[in-house]
Coordinates of C-alpha atoms and ligand atoms in Angstrom, one line a residue:
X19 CA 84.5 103.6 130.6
X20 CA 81.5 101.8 129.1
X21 CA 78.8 104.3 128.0
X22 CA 75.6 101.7 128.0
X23 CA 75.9 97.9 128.6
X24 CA 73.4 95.7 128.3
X25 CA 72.4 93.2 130.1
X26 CA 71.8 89.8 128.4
X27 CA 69.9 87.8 131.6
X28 CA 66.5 88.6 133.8
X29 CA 65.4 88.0 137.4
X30 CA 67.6 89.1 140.5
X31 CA 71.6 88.8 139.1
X32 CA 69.1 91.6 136.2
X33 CA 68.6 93.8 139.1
X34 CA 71.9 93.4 140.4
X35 CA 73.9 94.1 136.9
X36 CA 71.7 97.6 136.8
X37 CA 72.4 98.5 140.3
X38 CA 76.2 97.9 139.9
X39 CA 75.7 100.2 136.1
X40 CA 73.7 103.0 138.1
X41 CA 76.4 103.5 140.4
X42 CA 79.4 103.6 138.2
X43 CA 77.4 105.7 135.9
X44 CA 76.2 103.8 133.0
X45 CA 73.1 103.6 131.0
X46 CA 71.2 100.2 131.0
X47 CA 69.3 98.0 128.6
X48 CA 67.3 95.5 129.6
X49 CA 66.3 92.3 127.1
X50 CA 63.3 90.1 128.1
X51 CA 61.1 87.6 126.8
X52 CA 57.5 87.5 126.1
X53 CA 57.1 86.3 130.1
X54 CA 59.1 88.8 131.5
X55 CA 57.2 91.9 130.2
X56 CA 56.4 93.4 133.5
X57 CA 59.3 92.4 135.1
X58 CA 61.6 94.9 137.4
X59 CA 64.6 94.7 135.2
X60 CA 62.4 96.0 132.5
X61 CA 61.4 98.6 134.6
X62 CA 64.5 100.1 136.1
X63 CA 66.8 99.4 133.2
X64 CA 66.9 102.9 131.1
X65 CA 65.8 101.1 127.9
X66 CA 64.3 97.5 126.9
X67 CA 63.3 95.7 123.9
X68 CA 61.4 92.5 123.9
X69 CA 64.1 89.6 122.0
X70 CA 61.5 86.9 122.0
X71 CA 58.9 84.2 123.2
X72 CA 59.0 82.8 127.1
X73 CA 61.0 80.0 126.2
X74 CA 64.6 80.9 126.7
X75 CA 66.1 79.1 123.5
X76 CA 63.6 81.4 121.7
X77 CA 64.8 84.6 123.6
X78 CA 67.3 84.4 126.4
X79 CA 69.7 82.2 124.3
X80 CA 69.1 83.3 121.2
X81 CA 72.5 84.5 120.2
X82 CA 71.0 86.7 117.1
X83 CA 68.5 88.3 119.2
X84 CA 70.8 89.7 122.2
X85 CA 73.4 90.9 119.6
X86 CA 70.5 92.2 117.5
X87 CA 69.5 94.2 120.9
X88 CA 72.7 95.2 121.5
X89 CA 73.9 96.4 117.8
X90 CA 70.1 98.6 117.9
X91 CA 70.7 100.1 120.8
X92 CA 74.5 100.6 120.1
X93 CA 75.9 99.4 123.5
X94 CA 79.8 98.9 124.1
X95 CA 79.2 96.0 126.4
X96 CA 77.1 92.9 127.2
X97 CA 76.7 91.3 130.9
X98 CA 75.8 87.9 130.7
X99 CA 75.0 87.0 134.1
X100 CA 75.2 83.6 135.1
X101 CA 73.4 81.0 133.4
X102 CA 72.3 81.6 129.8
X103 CA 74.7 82.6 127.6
X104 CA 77.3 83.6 130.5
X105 CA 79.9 80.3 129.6
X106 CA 79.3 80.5 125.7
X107 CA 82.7 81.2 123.8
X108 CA 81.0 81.2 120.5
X109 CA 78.4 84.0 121.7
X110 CA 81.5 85.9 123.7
X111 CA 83.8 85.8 120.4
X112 CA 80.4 87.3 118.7
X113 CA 80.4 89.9 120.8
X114 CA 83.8 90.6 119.9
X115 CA 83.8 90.3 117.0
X116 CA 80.6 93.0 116.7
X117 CA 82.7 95.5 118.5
X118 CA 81.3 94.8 121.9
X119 CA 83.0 93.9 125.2
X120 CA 81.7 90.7 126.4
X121 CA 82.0 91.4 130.2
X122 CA 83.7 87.9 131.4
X123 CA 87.1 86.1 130.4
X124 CA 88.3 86.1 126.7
X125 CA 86.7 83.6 124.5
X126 CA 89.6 81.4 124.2
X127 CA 89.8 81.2 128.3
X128 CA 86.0 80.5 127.9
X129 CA 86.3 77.2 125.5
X130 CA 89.2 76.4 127.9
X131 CA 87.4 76.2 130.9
X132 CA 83.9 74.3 129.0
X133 CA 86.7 71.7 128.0
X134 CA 86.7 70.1 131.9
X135 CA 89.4 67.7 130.3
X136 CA 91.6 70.8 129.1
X137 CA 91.1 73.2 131.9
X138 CA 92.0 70.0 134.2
X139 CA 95.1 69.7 132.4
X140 CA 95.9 73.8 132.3
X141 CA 95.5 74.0 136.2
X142 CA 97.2 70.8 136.6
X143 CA 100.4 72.4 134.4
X144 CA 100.1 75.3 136.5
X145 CA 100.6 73.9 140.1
X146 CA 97.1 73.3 141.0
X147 CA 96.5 69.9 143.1
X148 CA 94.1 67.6 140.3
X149 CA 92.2 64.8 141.4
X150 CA 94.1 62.0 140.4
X151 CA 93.0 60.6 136.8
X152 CA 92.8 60.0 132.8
X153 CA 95.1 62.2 131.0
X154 CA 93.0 63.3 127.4
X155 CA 90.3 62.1 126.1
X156 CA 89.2 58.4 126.7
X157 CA 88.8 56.6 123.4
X158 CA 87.0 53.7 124.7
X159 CA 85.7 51.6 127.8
X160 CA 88.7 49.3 127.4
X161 CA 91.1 52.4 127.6
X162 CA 89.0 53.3 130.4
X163 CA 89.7 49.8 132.2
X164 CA 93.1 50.5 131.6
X165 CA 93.1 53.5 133.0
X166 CA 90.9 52.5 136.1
X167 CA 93.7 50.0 137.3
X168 CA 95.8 52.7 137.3
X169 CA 93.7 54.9 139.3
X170 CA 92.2 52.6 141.2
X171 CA 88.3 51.8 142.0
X172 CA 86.3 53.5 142.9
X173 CA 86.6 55.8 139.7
X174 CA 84.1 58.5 138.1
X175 CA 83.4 59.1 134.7
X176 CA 83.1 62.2 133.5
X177 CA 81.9 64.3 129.8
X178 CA 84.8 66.4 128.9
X179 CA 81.6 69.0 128.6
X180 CA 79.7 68.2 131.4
X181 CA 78.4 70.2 134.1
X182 CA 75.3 70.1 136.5
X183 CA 76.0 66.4 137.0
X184 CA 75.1 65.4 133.7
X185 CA 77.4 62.9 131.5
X186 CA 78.7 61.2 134.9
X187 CA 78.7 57.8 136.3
X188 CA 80.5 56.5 139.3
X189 CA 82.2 53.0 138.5
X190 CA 83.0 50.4 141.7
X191 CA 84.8 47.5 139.3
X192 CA 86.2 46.7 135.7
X193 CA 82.9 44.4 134.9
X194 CA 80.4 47.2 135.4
X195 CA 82.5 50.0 133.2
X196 CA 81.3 49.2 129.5
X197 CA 77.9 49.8 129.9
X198 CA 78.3 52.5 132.1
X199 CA 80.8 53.9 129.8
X200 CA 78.4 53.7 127.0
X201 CA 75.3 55.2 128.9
X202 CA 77.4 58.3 129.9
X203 CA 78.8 58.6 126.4
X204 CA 75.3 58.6 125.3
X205 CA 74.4 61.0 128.1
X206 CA 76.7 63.6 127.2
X207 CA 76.3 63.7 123.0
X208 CA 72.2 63.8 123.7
X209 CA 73.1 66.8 126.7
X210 CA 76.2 68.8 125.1
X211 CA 76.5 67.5 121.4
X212 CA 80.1 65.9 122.9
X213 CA 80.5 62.4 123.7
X214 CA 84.0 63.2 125.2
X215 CA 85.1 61.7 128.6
X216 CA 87.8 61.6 131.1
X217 CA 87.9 60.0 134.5
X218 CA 88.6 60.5 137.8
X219 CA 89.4 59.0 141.5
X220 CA 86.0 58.9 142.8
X221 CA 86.4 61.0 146.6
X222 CA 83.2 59.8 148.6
X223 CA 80.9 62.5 150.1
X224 CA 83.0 65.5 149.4
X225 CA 82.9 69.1 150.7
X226 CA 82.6 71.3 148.1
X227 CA 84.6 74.7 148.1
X228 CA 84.7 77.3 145.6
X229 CA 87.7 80.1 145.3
X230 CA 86.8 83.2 144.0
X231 CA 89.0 84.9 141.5
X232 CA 89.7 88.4 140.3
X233 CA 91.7 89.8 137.1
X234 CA 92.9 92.4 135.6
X235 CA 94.0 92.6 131.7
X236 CA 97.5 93.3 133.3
X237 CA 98.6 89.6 135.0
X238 CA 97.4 91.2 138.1
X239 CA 95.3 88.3 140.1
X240 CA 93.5 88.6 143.3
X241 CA 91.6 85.8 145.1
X242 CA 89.3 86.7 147.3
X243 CA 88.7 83.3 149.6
X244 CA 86.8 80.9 149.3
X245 CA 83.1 79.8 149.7
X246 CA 81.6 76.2 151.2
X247 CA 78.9 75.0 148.6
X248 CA 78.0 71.7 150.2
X249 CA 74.6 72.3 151.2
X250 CA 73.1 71.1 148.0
X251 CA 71.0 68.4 146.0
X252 CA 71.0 67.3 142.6
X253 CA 73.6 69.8 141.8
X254 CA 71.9 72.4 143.1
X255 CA 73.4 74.7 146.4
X256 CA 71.5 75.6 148.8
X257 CA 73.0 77.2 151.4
X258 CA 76.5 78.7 150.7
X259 CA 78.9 80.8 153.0
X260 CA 81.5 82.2 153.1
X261 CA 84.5 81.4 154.5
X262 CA 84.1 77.7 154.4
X263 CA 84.2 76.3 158.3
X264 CA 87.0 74.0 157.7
X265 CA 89.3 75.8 155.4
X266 CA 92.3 77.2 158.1
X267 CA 93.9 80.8 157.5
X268 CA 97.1 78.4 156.4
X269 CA 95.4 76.3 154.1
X270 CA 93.8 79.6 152.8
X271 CA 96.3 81.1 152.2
X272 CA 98.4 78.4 150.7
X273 CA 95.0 78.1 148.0
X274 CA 95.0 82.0 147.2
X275 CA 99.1 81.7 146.7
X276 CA 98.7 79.0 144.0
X277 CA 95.7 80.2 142.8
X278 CA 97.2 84.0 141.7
X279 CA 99.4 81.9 140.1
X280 CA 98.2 79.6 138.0
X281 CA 95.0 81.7 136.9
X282 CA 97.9 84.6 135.6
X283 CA 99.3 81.8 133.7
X284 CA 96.3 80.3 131.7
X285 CA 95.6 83.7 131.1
X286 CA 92.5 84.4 133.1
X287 CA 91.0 87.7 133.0
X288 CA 87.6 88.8 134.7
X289 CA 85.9 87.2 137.3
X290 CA 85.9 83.2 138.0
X291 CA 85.4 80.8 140.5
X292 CA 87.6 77.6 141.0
X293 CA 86.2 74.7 142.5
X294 CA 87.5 71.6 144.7
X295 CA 86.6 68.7 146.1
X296 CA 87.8 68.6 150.1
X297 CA 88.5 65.2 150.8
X298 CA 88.2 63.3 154.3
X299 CA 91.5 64.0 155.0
X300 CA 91.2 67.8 154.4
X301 CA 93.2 67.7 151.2
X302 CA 91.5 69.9 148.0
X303 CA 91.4 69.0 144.4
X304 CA 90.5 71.0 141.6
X305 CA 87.5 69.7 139.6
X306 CA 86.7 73.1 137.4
X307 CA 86.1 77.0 137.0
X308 CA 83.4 78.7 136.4
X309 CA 83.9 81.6 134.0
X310 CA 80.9 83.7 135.2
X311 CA 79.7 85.6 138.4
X312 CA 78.0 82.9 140.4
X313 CA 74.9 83.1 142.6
X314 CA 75.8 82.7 145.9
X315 CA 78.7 86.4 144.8
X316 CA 77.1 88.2 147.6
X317 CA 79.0 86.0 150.8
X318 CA 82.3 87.1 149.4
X319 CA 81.1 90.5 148.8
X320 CA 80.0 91.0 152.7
X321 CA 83.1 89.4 153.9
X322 CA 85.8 91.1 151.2
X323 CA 83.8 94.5 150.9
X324 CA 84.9 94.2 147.3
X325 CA 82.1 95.0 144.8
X326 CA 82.2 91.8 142.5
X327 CA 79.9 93.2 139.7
X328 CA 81.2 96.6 139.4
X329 CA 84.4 94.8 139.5
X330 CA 83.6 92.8 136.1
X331 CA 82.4 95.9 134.3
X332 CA 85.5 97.8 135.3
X333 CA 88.1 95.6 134.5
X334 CA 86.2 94.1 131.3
X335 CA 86.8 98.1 130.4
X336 CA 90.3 97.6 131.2
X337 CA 90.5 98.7 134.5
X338 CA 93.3 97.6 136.8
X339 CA 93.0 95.3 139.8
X340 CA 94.0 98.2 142.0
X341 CA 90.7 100.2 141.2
X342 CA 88.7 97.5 142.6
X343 CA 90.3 95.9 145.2
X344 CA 92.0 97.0 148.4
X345 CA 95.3 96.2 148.9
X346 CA 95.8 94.6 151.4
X347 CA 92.8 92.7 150.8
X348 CA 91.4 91.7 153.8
X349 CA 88.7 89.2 154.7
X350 CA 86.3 89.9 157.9
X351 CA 83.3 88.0 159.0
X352 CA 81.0 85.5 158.0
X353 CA 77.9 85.5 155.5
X354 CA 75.7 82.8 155.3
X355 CA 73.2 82.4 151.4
X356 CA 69.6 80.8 151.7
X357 CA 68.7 80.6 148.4
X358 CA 64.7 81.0 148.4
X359 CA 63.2 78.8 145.9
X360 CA 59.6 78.8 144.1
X361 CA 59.1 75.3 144.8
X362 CA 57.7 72.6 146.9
X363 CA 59.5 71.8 150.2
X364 CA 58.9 67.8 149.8
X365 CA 59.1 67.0 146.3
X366 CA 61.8 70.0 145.3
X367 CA 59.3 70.6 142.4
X368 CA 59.1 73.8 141.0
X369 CA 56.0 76.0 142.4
X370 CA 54.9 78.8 139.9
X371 CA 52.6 81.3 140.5
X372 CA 51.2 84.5 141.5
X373 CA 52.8 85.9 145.0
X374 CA 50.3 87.1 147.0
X375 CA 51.9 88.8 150.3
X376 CA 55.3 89.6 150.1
X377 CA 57.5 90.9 152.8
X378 CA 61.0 91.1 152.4
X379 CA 63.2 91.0 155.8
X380 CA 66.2 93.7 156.7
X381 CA 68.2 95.1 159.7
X382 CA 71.9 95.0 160.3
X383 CA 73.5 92.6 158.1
X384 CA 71.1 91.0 156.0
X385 CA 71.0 91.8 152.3
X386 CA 68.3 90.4 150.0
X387 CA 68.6 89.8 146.0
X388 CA 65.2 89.7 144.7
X389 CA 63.0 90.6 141.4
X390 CA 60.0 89.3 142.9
X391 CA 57.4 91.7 144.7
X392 CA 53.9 91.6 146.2
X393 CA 51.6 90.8 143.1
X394 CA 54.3 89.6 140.8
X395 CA 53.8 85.8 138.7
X396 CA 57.1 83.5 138.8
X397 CA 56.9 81.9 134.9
X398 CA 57.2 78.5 134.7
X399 CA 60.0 78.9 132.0
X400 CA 63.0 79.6 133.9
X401 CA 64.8 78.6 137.1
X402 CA 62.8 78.7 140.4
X403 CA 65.3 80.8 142.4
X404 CA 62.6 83.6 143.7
X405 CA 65.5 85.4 146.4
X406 CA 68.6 85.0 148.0
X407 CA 68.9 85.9 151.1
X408 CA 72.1 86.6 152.7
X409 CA 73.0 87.4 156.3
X410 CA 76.3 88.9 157.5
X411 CA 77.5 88.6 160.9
X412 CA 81.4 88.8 163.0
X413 CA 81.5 85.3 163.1
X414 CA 79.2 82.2 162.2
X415 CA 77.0 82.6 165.1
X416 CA 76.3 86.0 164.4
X417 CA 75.0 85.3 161.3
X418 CA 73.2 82.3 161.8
X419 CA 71.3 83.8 164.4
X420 CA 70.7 86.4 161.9
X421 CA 69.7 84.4 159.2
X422 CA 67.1 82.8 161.9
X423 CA 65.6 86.3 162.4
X424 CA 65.3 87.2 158.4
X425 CA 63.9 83.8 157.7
X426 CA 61.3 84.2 160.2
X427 CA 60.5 87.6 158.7
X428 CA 60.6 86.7 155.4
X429 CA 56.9 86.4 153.9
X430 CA 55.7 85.2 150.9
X431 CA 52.7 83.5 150.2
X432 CA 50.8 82.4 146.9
X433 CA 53.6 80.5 146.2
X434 CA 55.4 77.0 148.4
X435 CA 59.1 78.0 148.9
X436 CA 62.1 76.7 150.6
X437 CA 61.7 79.0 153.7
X438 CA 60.9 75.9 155.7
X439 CA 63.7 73.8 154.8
X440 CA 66.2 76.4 155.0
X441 CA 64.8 76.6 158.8
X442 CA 65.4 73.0 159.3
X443 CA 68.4 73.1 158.3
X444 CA 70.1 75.9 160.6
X445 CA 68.5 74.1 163.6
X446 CA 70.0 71.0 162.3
X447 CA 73.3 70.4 165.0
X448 CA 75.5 68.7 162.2
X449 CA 74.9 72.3 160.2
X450 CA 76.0 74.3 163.4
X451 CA 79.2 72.3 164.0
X452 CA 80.2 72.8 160.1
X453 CA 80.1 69.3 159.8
X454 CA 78.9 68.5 156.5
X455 CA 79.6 67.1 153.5
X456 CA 78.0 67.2 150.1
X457 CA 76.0 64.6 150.7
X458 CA 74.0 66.3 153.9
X459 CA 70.6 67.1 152.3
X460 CA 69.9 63.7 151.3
X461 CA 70.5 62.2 154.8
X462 CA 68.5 64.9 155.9
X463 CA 65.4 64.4 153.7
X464 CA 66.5 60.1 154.7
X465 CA 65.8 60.9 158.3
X466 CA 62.6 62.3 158.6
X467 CA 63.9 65.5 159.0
X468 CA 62.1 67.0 155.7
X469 CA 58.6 66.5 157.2
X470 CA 56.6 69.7 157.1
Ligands
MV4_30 C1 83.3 64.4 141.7 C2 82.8 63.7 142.8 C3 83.6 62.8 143.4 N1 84.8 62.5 142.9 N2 84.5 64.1 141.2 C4 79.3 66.8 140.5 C5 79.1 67.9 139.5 C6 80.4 68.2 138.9 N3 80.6 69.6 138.9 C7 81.4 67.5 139.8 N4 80.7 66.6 140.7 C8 81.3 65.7 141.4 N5 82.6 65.3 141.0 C9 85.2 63.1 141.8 N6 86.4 62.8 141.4 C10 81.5 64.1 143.3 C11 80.8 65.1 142.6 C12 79.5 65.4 143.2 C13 79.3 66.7 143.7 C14 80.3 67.7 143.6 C15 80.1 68.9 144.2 C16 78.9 69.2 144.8 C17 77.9 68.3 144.8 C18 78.1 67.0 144.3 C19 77.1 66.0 144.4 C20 77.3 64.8 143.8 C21 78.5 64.5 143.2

């Protein structure tokens, strides 16, 4: 087993790397930018060394600073986290390649999975349903025509490197595909350095779902359900639980049947998460994994009981499947994620700032990831998530009512936050039937509902 890891990332998914090293053992180093000086991850970590100024291409993803870190401190492993440098081949093969274990899926399996084209293609291979679309990599819009007619309009274009929504553009007829073609061209070589695209049948306001994956080093693959990510806006969830309201036990376990298949055949290792696009009918298509732990982790944790970070770190050590997840496996419950943001609740714009009062909510069933406290400054530099707050209940009822009584409980003041919304929303009647799509918030915020 790793001796000291350390952990390349700040904020809450920090905190929860260290918690998952203290109890298997293992000593911690912390990194963190100018910014982040008196943060918590500083302080409970067992060492930590400053790797550069707030902004996070000057620290947080500056390859030669983390490795530096790491090769000073003599570490065996780094934890990326999510964000950052969590999806970087290059930086994992570093790693590597400097003796340390890079605690994800191998770099190859990395630059598969950043190649949405390729990883479509792998999956596809591999028995995974694929949106319907563009085999390779489309050399020009009148390839892309040609393609279209095939597919059909409406279609989507999308950067073979894309992500975040970035590098897309939906396309209703042949006439209005060059220029679009050409703006999302440009959109992707100014966003990823990669003007690569491939298309797609456009599916109209979606449900997104999310399967999470498990690996050992041993073809050993276990999937532990799935998560509904729909609550969102501009590419950014929300809400998320876990499991999703309209996936059935037999459409489950159809998913996690194909799923332990294909990912032992493309060779994943680690943790991952597979998304798909649900359809009106109720049919899923695979759109693209995420080789990373993901925020909204902790609604499969309550409902699998499986540890998800200690899992990484064991089997990145070479641990089997076995040592960290029961078998059977079995799924219980519901959990419901508010993610708390720093920001304003009408404009969605981030709100900075010192926090004030600060009281963080508990009882039966309700976790809370935070690195915020009473007194503490949220920097500008980074991403506005200031707490997730999850609530764990026997069914969805349970833990919406639940949810209801953390919100509620839940102070913080100095800063504007999403407490509000999230309130909104679990009053809202379309959110307690489960019927939603990804396109719920901005109806919401269309009716009036977002008034404060
Ligand atoms: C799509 C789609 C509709 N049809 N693909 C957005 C981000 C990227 N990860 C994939 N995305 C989408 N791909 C096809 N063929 C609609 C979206 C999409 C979306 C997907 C998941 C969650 C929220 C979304 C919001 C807008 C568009």
């Amino acid at each position: 087993m790793f001796e000291k890891i350390l952990i390349a990332n700040r904020g809450e998914i920090a905190l929860r790397v260290i918690c998952a090293c203290k109890e298997l053992g293992i000593r911690t180093v912390a990194v963190y930018s100018e910014a982040d000086r008196n943060s918590l991850h500083v302080r409970f970590a067992d060492e930590a060394i400053c790797i550069g100024p707030a902004k996070s291409a000057r620290s947080y993803l500056n390859v030669p600073s983390v490795i530096s870190a790491a090769e000073i401190t003599n570490v065996n492993a780094i934890h990326p986290g999510y964000g950052f440098l969590s999806e970087n081949a290059d930086f994992a093969e570093v790693c590597e390649m400097s003796g340390i274990r890079f605690i994800g899926p191998k770099p190859a399996v990395i630059r598969l999975m950043g190649s949405k084209q390729r990883a479509r293609s792998a999956v596809a291979a591999a028995g995974i349903p694929v949106v319907p679309g563009s085999q390779g990599i489309l050399k020009d819009a009148d390839e892309a025509i040609q393609n279209a007619g095939h597919i059909g309009y409406p279609v989507i274009l999308k950067a073979v490197a894309g992500g975040g929504g970035r590098g897309m553009r939906i396309v209703r007829s042949a006439e209005e595909l060059p220029p679009l073609f050409q703006q999302a061209q440009q959109e992707a070589a100014a966003s990823f350095s990669c003007p690569d695209m491939y298309m797609e049948k456009f599916i109209a306001a979606p449900r997104h779902i999310e399967f999470q994956v498990l690996a050992d080093e041993y073809g050993h693959v276990e999937v532990l359900g799935e998560r509904e990510c729909s609550i969102q806006r501009r590419h950014q969830k929300l809400i998320e639980e876990a499991p999703s309201p309209c996936v059935t036990p037999e459409l489950r376990a159809k998913m996690c049947d194909l799923l332990r298949n294909a990912m032992r055949e493309v060779g994943y290792t680690n943790a991952g998460t597979v998304e798909f696009l649900m359809d009106e009918d109720g049919s899923l298509y695979f759109i693209e994994v995420n080789a990373r732990v993901q925020v909204e982790h902790p609604v499969t944790e309550f409902i699998s009981g499986v540890d998800m970070v200690k899992s990484q770190i064991l089997l990145a050590a070479g641990e089997r499947l076995d040592t960290c997840v029961p078998s059977p496996l079995t799924l219980r419950g519901h959990a419901i994620e508010c993610r708390v943001n720093a920001e304003n609740p009408v404009t969605y714009t981030p709100s900075p700032g010192r926090i004030t009062a600060f009281n963080v909510p508990g009882c039966v069933g309700v976790r809370v990831d935070t690195a915020a406290h009473a007194d503490c400054v949220i920097p500008p530099y980074y991403d506005s998530l200031l707490a997730k707050l999850i609530a764990y209940g026997r069914d969805r009822g349970e833990a919406i009512a639940r949810m209801n009584r953390a919100l509620e409980m839940f102070i913080v003041e100095g800063v504007d936050t999403s407490i509000p919304l999230h309130q909104r929303i679990l009053a809202d009647p379309d959110f307690l039937a489960g019927n939603f799509t990804t396109d719920f918030l901005s109806r919401f915020a269309a009716n009036g509902a977002r008034t404060v």
